[in-house]
Tab-separated table of C-alpha atoms in Angstrom:
chain	number	residue	atom	x	y	z
A	108	MET	CA	-45.369	-10.490	-81.149
A	109	THR	CA	-41.979	-12.100	-80.706
A	110	VAL	CA	-38.889	-10.262	-81.946
A	111	ALA	CA	-35.860	-12.478	-82.565
A	112	LEU	CA	-32.409	-12.396	-84.119
A	113	ARG	CA	-31.675	-15.227	-86.559
A	114	LYS	CA	-28.486	-16.202	-88.353
A	115	ILE	CA	-28.281	-15.143	-91.960
A	116	ASN	CA	-27.950	-18.237	-94.137
A	117	GLU	CA	-28.770	-19.612	-97.580
A	118	ASP	CA	-32.493	-19.509	-96.765
A	119	ASN	CA	-32.773	-15.811	-95.921
A	120	TYR	CA	-29.777	-13.892	-97.301
A	121	GLU	CA	-31.541	-12.820	-100.512
A	122	GLU	CA	-34.490	-11.486	-98.530
A	123	CYS	CA	-32.009	-9.603	-96.314
A	124	LEU	CA	-30.402	-8.044	-99.392
A	125	ASN	CA	-33.809	-6.601	-100.299
A	126	LEU	CA	-34.188	-4.717	-97.013
A	127	ARG	CA	-34.321	-0.958	-97.540
A	128	THR	CA	-34.313	1.951	-95.162
A	129	SER	CA	-36.298	5.106	-95.732
A	130	VAL	CA	-34.822	7.596	-98.190
A	131	SER	CA	-34.235	10.090	-95.380
A	132	ASP	CA	-32.116	7.505	-93.487
A	133	GLU	CA	-29.971	6.298	-96.412
A	134	ARG	CA	-27.037	8.511	-95.494
A	135	PHE	CA	-26.945	7.098	-91.953
A	136	VAL	CA	-27.198	3.344	-92.625
A	137	ASP	CA	-24.970	1.157	-94.814
A	138	PRO	CA	-26.785	-1.056	-97.337
A	139	VAL	CA	-27.146	-4.657	-96.187
A	140	ALA	CA	-24.880	-5.914	-99.010
A	141	TRP	CA	-22.058	-3.667	-97.796
A	142	SER	CA	-22.619	-4.701	-94.200
A	143	LEU	CA	-22.648	-8.419	-95.078
A	144	ALA	CA	-19.372	-7.968	-96.966
A	145	GLU	CA	-17.903	-6.264	-93.915
A	146	ALA	CA	-19.101	-9.137	-91.717
A	147	TRP	CA	-17.425	-11.628	-94.075
A	148	VAL	CA	-14.105	-9.786	-94.034
A	149	PHE	CA	-14.135	-9.299	-90.248
A	150	TYR	CA	-15.735	-12.663	-89.441
A	151	ASP	CA	-13.659	-13.274	-86.301
A	152	ALA	CA	-14.989	-10.103	-84.671
A	153	SER	CA	-18.476	-9.584	-86.107
A	154	ARG	CA	-21.783	-11.362	-86.709
A	155	PRO	CA	-24.712	-10.347	-88.920
A	156	PHE	CA	-28.290	-11.199	-87.921
A	157	ALA	CA	-31.693	-10.924	-89.513
A	158	ILE	CA	-34.333	-9.348	-87.279
A	159	TYR	CA	-37.703	-11.113	-87.325
A	160	ALA	CA	-41.039	-10.118	-85.850
A	161	ASP	CA	-42.729	-13.493	-85.480
A	162	ASP	CA	-41.861	-15.033	-88.873
A	163	THR	CA	-41.552	-11.800	-90.851
A	164	LEU	CA	-38.137	-10.376	-91.703
A	165	VAL	CA	-38.196	-6.737	-90.616
A	166	GLY	CA	-34.556	-5.694	-90.306
A	167	TYR	CA	-30.866	-6.353	-90.010
A	168	VAL	CA	-28.153	-5.868	-87.409
A	169	LEU	CA	-24.372	-6.309	-87.540
A	170	MET	CA	-22.802	-6.917	-84.137
A	171	TYR	CA	-19.169	-6.472	-83.170
A	172	ILE	CA	-18.372	-9.333	-80.799
A	173	GLY	CA	-14.637	-8.961	-80.247
A	174	GLU	CA	-12.753	-8.213	-77.041
A	175	ASN	CA	-15.646	-9.147	-74.732
A	176	ASN	CA	-17.320	-5.853	-75.649
A	177	PRO	CA	-20.381	-6.446	-77.909
A	178	GLN	CA	-21.531	-3.430	-79.919
A	179	ILE	CA	-24.029	-2.690	-82.672
A	180	ILE	CA	-22.160	-1.663	-85.818
A	181	ASN	CA	-25.083	-1.419	-88.251
A	182	PHE	CA	-28.807	-1.562	-87.538
A	183	MET	CA	-31.792	-1.037	-89.787
A	184	ILE	CA	-35.493	-1.667	-89.896
A	185	ASP	CA	-36.973	-1.982	-93.380
A	186	SER	CA	-38.931	1.106	-94.426
A	187	ASN	CA	-42.132	-0.979	-94.642
A	188	PHE	CA	-41.928	-1.669	-90.908
A	189	GLN	CA	-40.768	1.708	-89.567
A	190	LYS	CA	-43.106	3.760	-87.374
A	191	LYS	CA	-45.366	0.805	-86.642
A	192	GLY	CA	-44.656	0.431	-82.917
A	193	LEU	CA	-42.607	-2.708	-83.491
A	194	TRP	CA	-40.545	-2.309	-80.337
A	195	THR	CA	-43.403	-1.266	-78.099
A	196	GLY	CA	-45.555	-4.345	-78.719
A	197	GLY	CA	-47.783	-2.579	-81.236
A	198	GLY	CA	-48.423	-3.883	-84.700
């Protein structure tokens, strides 16, 4: 399995808006719509990416890229793909 970050564009933004975290994680992760709005407002210092496992959208990440100090601002894996060993090579 190949995990990759892809730009969010007119082909995948609606699918990104449908990403959901588990109910127990909702208080810890901003909804994708909120995070995309934040990325738009702070475009000079942030970039949103869709997370794909092969060709399947599985999550979202917003990166702060300003001041030569990249950081993850928001990160989520859709509830349908949590606890499936995605990051350990499992499926």
